[in-house]
């Protein structure tokens, strides 16, 4: 079968693809699951021409899959499905991705036949086998007819080693774009996945709910094999938290060193994980750990308690000292609360300077679908537009005048960009060598205008 997988582009996104444009690793995993028996193509609409232009030089597909990677992509993904159905009206179409995995909200109006949730390799193989044989497609775990999407069954307790069962991603299909994918200072960059899931229960995060707090892992040999498939030196490890199992990470570091891999890694790590086992972080600094993202969230312990974070501000300071002693750059993310007043914003400015954060980033507190926070407050939100669930717009009333609130958020970004970052690097994580960062700041500054235009 000819299978076409499509990654959408959102030209209205505050964080544009001129500031971060990473390879669509989920589609490469799907391609890896199908490549032995099928002709799979990936169209990345951030870099490739529109579907109508692509269709002029390619035979019609037998199955189309459109990703809905994030809640903010719902509108653009819906438009892509309609365009695909216009081009190939009789071709079955499936949608899947993070948003359909955590929620069925805002999925009306898609020109879709099937919905895939969770790890897609198994459900998509099931669908393809039925279509190829001409047999009726029976719903299974992770796969449901679009019209019966509310009945979609999901894997609720995946086995801890289930990632070992996944195929290796097929990176060959996007080799022509390999130099175009980047993430902040990592240009070009490739994505890798060592584990999935998290045992903690932060109320603003959906990832632990997707795996029922299980931590899913791959064997070191599998990971080293996948890293050898990556031509890029820069590797962005997309794990929810890569260092949960310290002994496993020490063994992986040894395997990487023994293989002679020369990579630079950007990885997520909790502050308490790092401070509990500084020897693991030290070992990884020796094999290529270049920077980390820590969810500092707040330096106020009562705010951290409210997030069910399970960490305190003292651990953030200790972790910062540890990373800096190892010359590992720190991207620290801070949550901006809509309830803040002027003094709260001033305090965050001082905190960033006092901590010496190399590359700060900021997220407006957002009740993302699939989180405990969303379940608690969904009926109290000031907008129902999925594009505003981007962590740059508030979905709650603000204590400050909305225009002033967004001005202060934009000010955080500008102040960070005016600092000197780690070494000769930038002082803010998302930056650009042209005017893309300036457009992002201006978009944030004007956030109240877009929010005011949306019906509640």
Short mmCIF file of C-alpha atoms in Angstrom, two decimals:
data_model
loop_
_atom_site.label_atom_id
_atom_site.label_comp_id
_atom_site.label_asym_id
_atom_site.label_seq_id
_atom_site.Cartn_x
_atom_site.Cartn_y
_atom_site.Cartn_z
CA UNK A 1 0.00 0.00 0.00
CA UNK A 2 1.00 3.60 -0.57
CA UNK A 3 0.71 5.39 2.77
CA UNK A 4 1.02 9.14 3.17
CA UNK A 5 1.70 10.62 6.62
CA UNK A 6 1.27 14.38 7.04
CA UNK A 7 2.58 16.75 9.72
CA UNK A 8 0.66 20.06 9.78
CA UNK A 9 1.98 23.60 10.04
CA UNK A 10 0.42 26.30 12.18
CA UNK A 11 1.36 29.70 10.75
CA UNK A 12 -0.45 31.43 13.62
CA UNK A 13 1.61 29.82 16.39
CA UNK A 14 3.34 32.19 18.81
CA UNK A 15 6.31 29.81 18.92
CA UNK A 16 6.73 29.66 15.16
CA UNK A 17 8.62 27.07 13.16
CA UNK A 18 11.23 29.80 12.59
CA UNK A 19 12.09 29.48 16.28
CA UNK A 20 11.86 25.70 16.66
CA UNK A 21 11.31 23.13 13.94
CA UNK A 22 12.00 19.57 15.02
CA UNK A 23 11.60 16.44 12.96
CA UNK A 24 8.20 14.68 13.24
CA UNK A 25 9.61 11.73 15.17
CA UNK A 26 6.16 10.11 15.78
CA UNK A 27 5.64 9.80 12.02
CA UNK A 28 9.12 8.34 11.62
CA UNK A 29 8.20 5.69 14.19
CA UNK A 30 5.03 4.88 12.24
CA UNK A 31 7.06 4.67 9.05
CA UNK A 32 9.43 2.30 10.82
CA UNK A 33 6.49 0.06 11.70
CA UNK A 34 5.29 -0.10 8.08
CA UNK A 35 8.38 0.21 5.91
CA UNK A 36 9.04 -3.50 5.39
CA UNK A 37 5.81 -4.08 3.46
CA UNK A 38 4.54 -0.68 2.31
CA UNK A 39 5.54 2.45 0.42
CA UNK A 40 5.46 5.17 3.09
CA UNK A 41 5.93 8.87 2.45
CA UNK A 42 6.04 11.72 4.98
CA UNK A 43 5.01 15.27 4.06
CA UNK A 44 6.10 17.87 6.59
CA UNK A 45 4.03 20.92 5.71
CA UNK A 46 6.42 23.19 7.61
CA UNK A 47 9.04 22.47 4.96
CA UNK A 48 7.32 20.70 2.07
CA UNK A 49 4.94 22.22 -0.49
CA UNK A 50 1.14 22.12 0.06
CA UNK A 51 -0.62 18.81 -0.45
CA UNK A 52 -2.20 19.93 -3.71
CA UNK A 53 1.26 20.58 -5.16
CA UNK A 54 2.60 17.29 -3.77
CA UNK A 55 -0.31 15.41 -5.36
CA UNK A 56 0.64 16.67 -8.83
CA UNK A 57 3.88 14.69 -8.83
CA UNK A 58 2.89 11.58 -6.84
CA UNK A 59 0.47 8.71 -7.28
CA UNK A 60 -2.60 8.82 -5.04
CA UNK A 61 -2.08 7.19 -1.64
CA UNK A 62 -4.10 4.23 -0.42
CA UNK A 63 -4.21 5.59 3.14
CA UNK A 64 -3.60 9.06 4.56
CA UNK A 65 -2.61 9.80 8.15
CA UNK A 66 -2.72 13.34 9.53
CA UNK A 67 -1.03 14.17 12.82
CA UNK A 68 -2.72 16.32 15.46
CA UNK A 69 0.44 16.79 17.51
CA UNK A 70 -0.81 19.33 20.03
CA UNK A 71 -4.10 20.89 21.05
CA UNK A 72 -2.98 24.10 19.31
CA UNK A 73 -2.83 22.19 16.00
CA UNK A 74 -6.48 21.15 15.99
CA UNK A 75 -7.67 23.83 13.54
CA UNK A 76 -4.83 23.43 11.06
CA UNK A 77 -4.95 19.62 11.21
CA UNK A 78 -8.70 19.73 10.53
CA UNK A 79 -8.02 21.85 7.45
CA UNK A 80 -5.39 19.36 6.26
CA UNK A 81 -7.85 16.45 6.51
CA UNK A 82 -10.39 18.38 4.45
CA UNK A 83 -7.80 19.18 1.81
CA UNK A 84 -6.71 15.54 1.68
CA UNK A 85 -10.31 14.39 1.24
CA UNK A 86 -10.79 16.94 -1.53
CA UNK A 87 -7.74 15.58 -3.33
CA UNK A 88 -8.44 11.89 -2.67
CA UNK A 89 -12.14 11.57 -1.74
CA UNK A 90 -12.20 7.76 -1.68
CA UNK A 91 -9.00 7.24 0.29
CA UNK A 92 -9.35 6.28 3.99
CA UNK A 93 -7.95 8.88 6.36
CA UNK A 94 -6.79 8.48 9.96
CA UNK A 95 -5.85 11.07 12.56
CA UNK A 96 -3.68 10.57 15.62
CA UNK A 97 -1.14 12.22 17.85
CA UNK A 98 -0.89 13.70 21.31
CA UNK A 99 -4.18 15.56 21.28
CA UNK A 100 -6.41 12.63 20.19
CA UNK A 101 -4.56 10.51 22.72
CA UNK A 102 -5.47 12.72 25.68
CA UNK A 103 -8.80 14.20 24.55
CA UNK A 104 -11.66 13.93 22.08
CA UNK A 105 -12.55 17.61 22.48
CA UNK A 106 -12.44 19.88 19.40
CA UNK A 107 -12.28 16.87 17.08
CA UNK A 108 -15.57 17.67 15.34
CA UNK A 109 -15.48 18.51 11.66
CA UNK A 110 -12.46 16.44 10.65
CA UNK A 111 -12.65 14.67 7.31
CA UNK A 112 -11.46 11.48 8.98
CA UNK A 113 -12.45 7.83 9.00
CA UNK A 114 -10.34 6.56 11.90
CA UNK A 115 -8.79 7.87 15.10
CA UNK A 116 -5.56 6.48 16.55
CA UNK A 117 -4.54 7.04 20.18
CA UNK A 118 -1.34 6.28 22.08
CA UNK A 119 1.60 4.44 20.54
CA UNK A 120 0.39 4.15 16.98
CA UNK A 121 2.47 1.30 15.57
CA UNK A 122 0.16 -1.54 16.64
CA UNK A 123 -3.20 0.11 15.84
CA UNK A 124 -1.99 1.38 12.46
CA UNK A 125 -0.60 -2.02 11.49
CA UNK A 126 -4.00 -3.48 12.41
CA UNK A 127 -5.78 -0.92 10.25
CA UNK A 128 -3.44 -1.35 7.27
CA UNK A 129 -3.68 -5.15 7.35
CA UNK A 130 -7.48 -5.02 7.28
CA UNK A 131 -7.60 -2.44 4.48
CA UNK A 132 -5.09 -4.40 2.41
CA UNK A 133 -7.00 -7.66 2.78
CA UNK A 134 -10.34 -6.04 2.02
CA UNK A 135 -11.75 -7.21 5.34
CA UNK A 136 -13.85 -5.03 7.67
CA UNK A 137 -11.72 -3.01 10.06
CA UNK A 138 -12.53 -4.03 13.60
CA UNK A 139 -11.92 -1.45 16.33
CA UNK A 140 -9.13 -2.36 18.70
CA UNK A 141 -7.25 -0.75 21.57
CA UNK A 142 -5.92 2.52 20.23
CA UNK A 143 -8.10 2.51 17.09
CA UNK A 144 -11.74 3.54 16.61
CA UNK A 145 -13.96 4.78 13.77
CA UNK A 146 -13.98 8.56 13.68
CA UNK A 147 -17.74 8.67 14.18
CA UNK A 148 -17.34 6.49 17.30
CA UNK A 149 -14.28 8.33 18.65
CA UNK A 150 -15.90 8.80 22.06
CA UNK A 151 -15.70 5.02 22.44
CA UNK A 152 -11.98 4.88 21.71
CA UNK A 153 -10.24 2.44 24.08
CA UNK A 154 -6.77 3.32 25.25
CA UNK A 155 -3.97 1.30 26.83
CA UNK A 156 -4.20 2.33 30.47
CA UNK A 157 -1.40 0.24 31.99
CA UNK A 158 1.45 -0.22 29.50
CA UNK A 159 4.20 -2.63 30.43
CA UNK A 160 7.33 -0.90 31.75
CA UNK A 161 9.47 -2.32 28.93
CA UNK A 162 6.91 -1.69 26.17
CA UNK A 163 9.17 0.75 24.30
CA UNK A 164 11.44 -2.16 23.44
CA UNK A 165 8.63 -3.52 21.27
CA UNK A 166 8.52 -0.43 19.07
CA UNK A 167 10.25 -0.41 15.68
CA UNK A 168 13.22 1.84 15.07
CA UNK A 169 12.17 5.12 13.45
CA UNK A 170 12.73 5.39 9.72
CA UNK A 171 14.78 8.58 9.45
CA UNK A 172 15.58 8.02 5.76
CA UNK A 173 12.26 9.45 4.61
CA UNK A 174 13.18 12.94 5.80
CA UNK A 175 16.90 12.80 5.08
CA UNK A 176 16.48 15.68 2.62
CA UNK A 177 15.32 17.89 5.51
CA UNK A 178 17.94 16.75 8.02
CA UNK A 179 19.81 20.06 7.98
CA UNK A 180 16.58 22.05 8.32
CA UNK A 181 15.48 20.70 11.70
CA UNK A 182 16.62 22.73 14.70
CA UNK A 183 15.81 23.55 18.32
CA UNK A 184 17.21 26.75 19.82
CA UNK A 185 21.02 26.64 19.75
CA UNK A 186 21.01 23.10 18.31
CA UNK A 187 21.18 23.62 14.56
CA UNK A 188 20.68 21.10 13.05
CA UNK A 189 19.21 18.68 15.58
CA UNK A 190 17.69 15.22 15.68
CA UNK A 191 15.20 13.85 18.20
CA UNK A 192 15.70 10.70 20.24
CA UNK A 193 13.59 8.86 22.76
CA UNK A 194 15.13 6.84 25.58
CA UNK A 195 12.05 6.40 27.77
CA UNK A 196 8.47 7.57 28.27
CA UNK A 197 6.23 8.27 31.21
CA UNK A 198 6.80 9.72 34.64
CA UNK A 199 6.02 8.50 38.18
CA UNK A 200 5.20 12.00 39.46
CA UNK A 201 1.79 13.68 39.37
CA UNK A 202 2.20 17.36 38.46
CA UNK A 203 -1.32 18.70 38.00
CA UNK A 204 -0.43 20.73 34.88
CA UNK A 205 1.05 17.72 33.02
CA UNK A 206 -0.72 14.91 31.16
CA UNK A 207 2.28 12.67 30.52
CA UNK A 208 2.09 10.65 33.74
CA UNK A 209 -1.61 9.99 33.14
CA UNK A 210 -0.89 8.59 29.68
CA UNK A 211 1.20 5.79 31.20
CA UNK A 212 -0.58 5.47 34.56
CA UNK A 213 2.61 6.72 36.25
CA UNK A 214 4.58 3.86 34.73
CA UNK A 215 8.09 4.51 33.48
CA UNK A 216 8.66 2.89 30.08
CA UNK A 217 12.20 2.14 28.97
CA UNK A 218 14.37 0.89 26.13
CA UNK A 219 17.42 -1.29 26.47
CA UNK A 220 20.78 0.46 26.16
CA UNK A 221 21.64 -1.57 23.07
CA UNK A 222 18.48 -0.35 21.29
CA UNK A 223 19.19 3.26 22.19
CA UNK A 224 22.79 3.13 20.99
CA UNK A 225 21.57 1.56 17.76
CA UNK A 226 19.11 4.40 17.18
CA UNK A 227 21.75 7.01 18.01
CA UNK A 228 23.99 5.47 15.38
CA UNK A 229 21.20 6.06 12.84
CA UNK A 230 21.41 9.80 13.55
CA UNK A 231 23.93 11.71 11.43
CA UNK A 232 23.56 14.90 13.47
CA UNK A 233 25.83 15.62 16.40
CA UNK A 234 23.07 17.50 18.27
CA UNK A 235 20.45 15.27 19.85
CA UNK A 236 17.35 16.54 21.63
CA UNK A 237 16.16 13.75 23.95
CA UNK A 238 12.40 14.14 24.25
CA UNK A 239 11.86 11.90 27.29
CA UNK A 240 9.47 13.19 29.93
CA UNK A 241 12.32 12.65 32.43
CA UNK A 242 15.34 10.72 31.25
CA UNK A 243 17.11 10.16 34.59
CA UNK A 244 14.44 8.44 36.70
CA UNK A 245 16.44 5.18 36.84
CA UNK A 246 20.01 6.21 37.76
CA UNK A 247 21.68 2.82 37.36
CA UNK A 248 20.16 2.38 33.92
CA UNK A 249 21.44 5.81 32.88
CA UNK A 250 24.94 4.99 34.11
CA UNK A 251 24.87 1.81 32.03
CA UNK A 252 23.65 3.76 29.01
CA UNK A 253 26.44 6.32 29.42
CA UNK A 254 28.97 3.47 29.49
CA UNK A 255 27.44 1.96 26.35
CA UNK A 256 27.59 5.32 24.56
CA UNK A 257 31.23 5.76 25.50
CA UNK A 258 32.16 2.22 24.49
CA UNK A 259 30.50 2.73 21.11
CA UNK A 260 32.53 5.89 20.52
CA UNK A 261 29.49 8.09 19.92
CA UNK A 262 30.29 11.80 19.80
CA UNK A 263 27.02 13.65 20.38
CA UNK A 264 25.76 16.70 22.26
CA UNK A 265 22.57 16.03 24.25
CA UNK A 266 19.81 18.35 25.42
CA UNK A 267 17.69 16.52 28.02
CA UNK A 268 14.91 17.02 30.56
CA UNK A 269 15.68 16.40 34.23
CA UNK A 270 13.93 17.16 37.49
CA UNK A 271 15.92 19.11 40.05
CA UNK A 272 15.42 16.49 42.76
CA UNK A 273 16.52 13.73 40.38
CA UNK A 274 19.73 15.60 39.64
CA UNK A 275 20.56 16.47 43.25
CA UNK A 276 19.78 12.96 44.49
CA UNK A 277 22.38 11.42 42.18
CA UNK A 278 24.94 14.03 41.11
CA UNK A 279 27.25 11.19 40.04
CA UNK A 280 24.85 10.31 37.22
CA UNK A 281 24.78 13.88 35.94
CA UNK A 282 28.57 14.03 36.20
CA UNK A 283 28.90 10.85 34.17
CA UNK A 284 26.58 12.17 31.48
CA UNK A 285 28.50 15.43 31.27
CA UNK A 286 31.48 13.25 30.36
CA UNK A 287 29.65 11.58 27.45
CA UNK A 288 28.05 14.66 25.94
CA UNK A 289 25.33 16.19 28.13
CA UNK A 290 25.42 19.78 26.87
CA UNK A 291 22.29 21.34 28.37
CA UNK A 292 19.25 20.45 30.44
CA UNK A 293 15.70 21.66 30.75
CA UNK A 294 14.61 21.84 34.35
CA UNK A 295 11.05 22.64 35.31
CA UNK A 296 11.89 25.21 37.94
CA UNK A 297 8.25 26.38 37.63
CA UNK A 298 8.54 28.66 40.67
CA UNK A 299 10.91 29.66 43.43
CA UNK A 300 7.97 29.95 45.82
CA UNK A 301 7.35 26.72 47.68
CA UNK A 302 3.63 27.29 48.14
CA UNK A 303 3.22 27.58 44.35
CA UNK A 304 5.24 24.40 43.86
CA UNK A 305 3.03 22.63 46.40
CA UNK A 306 -0.03 23.77 44.45
CA UNK A 307 1.36 22.17 41.29
CA UNK A 308 1.92 18.85 43.14
CA UNK A 309 5.48 19.16 41.85
CA UNK A 310 7.14 17.32 44.72
CA UNK A 311 10.19 19.60 44.71
CA UNK A 312 11.21 22.75 46.55
CA UNK A 313 13.08 25.91 45.63
CA UNK A 314 16.19 24.80 47.53
CA UNK A 315 16.58 21.84 45.17
CA UNK A 316 16.45 24.19 42.20
CA UNK A 317 19.37 26.20 43.60
CA UNK A 318 21.36 23.02 44.33
CA UNK A 319 20.70 21.68 40.83
CA UNK A 320 21.79 24.94 39.24
CA UNK A 321 25.08 24.79 41.17
CA UNK A 322 25.61 21.18 40.10
CA UNK A 323 25.00 21.81 36.39
CA UNK A 324 27.14 24.92 36.32
CA UNK A 325 30.00 23.13 38.07
CA UNK A 326 29.94 20.66 35.16
CA UNK A 327 29.63 23.35 32.44
CA UNK A 328 26.17 22.04 31.54
CA UNK A 329 23.95 24.86 30.32
CA UNK A 330 20.58 25.23 32.05
CA UNK A 331 17.30 26.06 30.43
CA UNK A 332 14.94 26.69 33.34
CA UNK A 333 11.25 27.07 32.68
CA UNK A 334 9.10 29.23 34.96
CA UNK A 335 5.32 29.25 35.15
CA UNK A 336 3.67 32.67 35.01
CA UNK A 337 0.41 32.72 36.93
CA UNK A 338 -2.54 34.87 35.78
CA UNK A 339 -3.08 35.85 39.43
CA UNK A 340 0.28 37.64 39.58
CA UNK A 341 0.65 41.33 40.35
CA UNK A 342 3.52 43.64 39.49
CA UNK A 343 5.58 42.49 42.48
CA UNK A 344 5.39 38.85 41.34
CA UNK A 345 6.80 39.71 37.92
CA UNK A 346 9.54 41.79 39.55
CA UNK A 347 10.40 38.85 41.79
CA UNK A 348 10.79 36.51 38.81
CA UNK A 349 13.14 38.96 37.09
CA UNK A 350 15.32 39.00 40.21
CA UNK A 351 15.16 35.21 40.58
CA UNK A 352 16.52 34.60 37.08
CA UNK A 353 19.44 36.90 37.71
CA UNK A 354 20.15 35.45 41.17
CA UNK A 355 20.11 31.87 39.88
CA UNK A 356 22.23 32.66 36.87
CA UNK A 357 19.90 30.78 34.53
CA UNK A 358 21.63 30.39 31.18
CA UNK A 359 18.51 30.26 29.04
CA UNK A 360 15.22 31.06 30.79
CA UNK A 361 11.87 30.16 29.26
CA UNK A 362 8.38 31.01 30.42
CA UNK A 363 4.95 29.38 30.27
CA UNK A 364 1.69 31.01 31.23
CA UNK A 365 -0.16 28.57 33.49
CA UNK A 366 -2.29 26.57 31.05
CA UNK A 367 -4.84 23.85 31.86
CA UNK A 368 -3.93 21.51 29.02
CA UNK A 369 -6.46 18.83 28.06
CA UNK A 370 -5.62 15.52 29.67
CA UNK A 371 -4.36 17.09 32.90
CA UNK A 372 -5.82 17.15 36.39
CA UNK A 373 -5.77 20.94 36.21
CA UNK A 374 -7.95 20.96 33.09
CA UNK A 375 -10.47 18.60 34.67
CA UNK A 376 -10.70 20.89 37.70
CA UNK A 377 -11.16 24.22 35.92
CA UNK A 378 -12.49 23.49 32.42
CA UNK A 379 -15.87 25.12 33.12
CA UNK A 380 -14.24 28.31 34.40
CA UNK A 381 -12.03 29.13 31.41
CA UNK A 382 -12.45 32.42 29.55
CA UNK A 383 -11.99 30.85 26.09
CA UNK A 384 -12.64 27.55 24.34
CA UNK A 385 -10.32 28.13 21.38
CA UNK A 386 -7.76 25.30 21.22
CA UNK A 387 -5.17 27.61 19.64
CA UNK A 388 -5.01 29.56 22.90
CA UNK A 389 -3.85 26.47 24.82
CA UNK A 390 -0.27 27.32 23.83
CA UNK A 391 1.21 28.35 27.20
CA UNK A 392 1.51 31.94 25.99
CA UNK A 393 -2.12 32.97 26.50
CA UNK A 394 -4.03 32.99 29.73
CA UNK A 395 -7.27 31.07 29.91
CA UNK A 396 -7.99 32.54 33.35
CA UNK A 397 -8.90 36.10 34.33
CA UNK A 398 -5.82 38.12 35.23
CA UNK A 399 -5.25 40.23 38.32
CA UNK A 400 -3.48 42.86 36.23
CA UNK A 401 -5.24 44.52 33.34
CA UNK A 402 -4.91 41.97 30.48
CA UNK A 403 -2.86 44.33 28.32
CA UNK A 404 -0.49 44.95 31.22
CA UNK A 405 -0.27 41.23 31.99
CA UNK A 406 0.85 40.42 28.45
CA UNK A 407 3.22 43.37 28.46
CA UNK A 408 4.91 41.93 31.53
CA UNK A 409 5.14 38.45 29.97
CA UNK A 410 6.72 39.99 26.86
CA UNK A 411 9.06 41.88 29.16
CA UNK A 412 10.30 38.62 30.66
CA UNK A 413 11.25 37.39 27.20
CA UNK A 414 12.95 40.63 26.26
CA UNK A 415 14.88 40.87 29.52
CA UNK A 416 16.09 37.30 29.07
CA UNK A 417 17.18 37.95 25.49
CA UNK A 418 19.23 40.95 26.61
CA UNK A 419 21.26 38.86 29.04
CA UNK A 420 24.37 36.93 28.02
CA UNK A 421 23.67 33.22 28.00
CA UNK A 422 25.95 30.30 28.81
CA UNK A 423 29.32 30.95 27.17
CA UNK A 424 28.73 32.83 23.94
CA UNK A 425 25.18 31.56 23.60
CA UNK A 426 21.92 33.48 23.70
CA UNK A 427 20.29 34.51 26.97
CA UNK A 428 16.88 33.08 26.13
CA UNK A 429 16.08 29.60 24.91
CA UNK A 430 13.97 30.50 21.88
CA UNK A 431 15.83 33.04 19.80
CA UNK A 432 16.51 33.76 16.15
CA UNK A 433 19.17 35.23 13.96
CA UNK A 434 16.51 37.25 12.12
CA UNK A 435 13.38 38.99 13.41
CA UNK A 436 11.40 35.83 14.32
CA UNK A 437 12.02 36.26 18.05
CA UNK A 438 10.92 39.89 17.84
CA UNK A 439 7.70 38.80 16.15
CA UNK A 440 7.15 36.25 18.92
CA UNK A 441 7.59 38.93 21.59
CA UNK A 442 5.20 41.25 19.79
CA UNK A 443 2.66 38.44 19.43
CA UNK A 444 2.84 37.83 23.18
CA UNK A 445 2.53 41.56 23.85
CA UNK A 446 -0.66 41.65 21.77
CA UNK A 447 -2.06 38.48 23.35
CA UNK A 448 -4.95 40.28 25.01
CA UNK A 449 -6.32 41.30 21.60
CA UNK A 450 -6.58 37.72 20.36
CA UNK A 451 -8.05 36.50 23.64
CA UNK A 452 -10.63 39.28 23.69
CA UNK A 453 -11.75 38.33 20.18
CA UNK A 454 -12.63 34.77 21.22
CA UNK A 455 -16.05 33.79 22.58
CA UNK A 456 -16.05 32.38 26.09
#
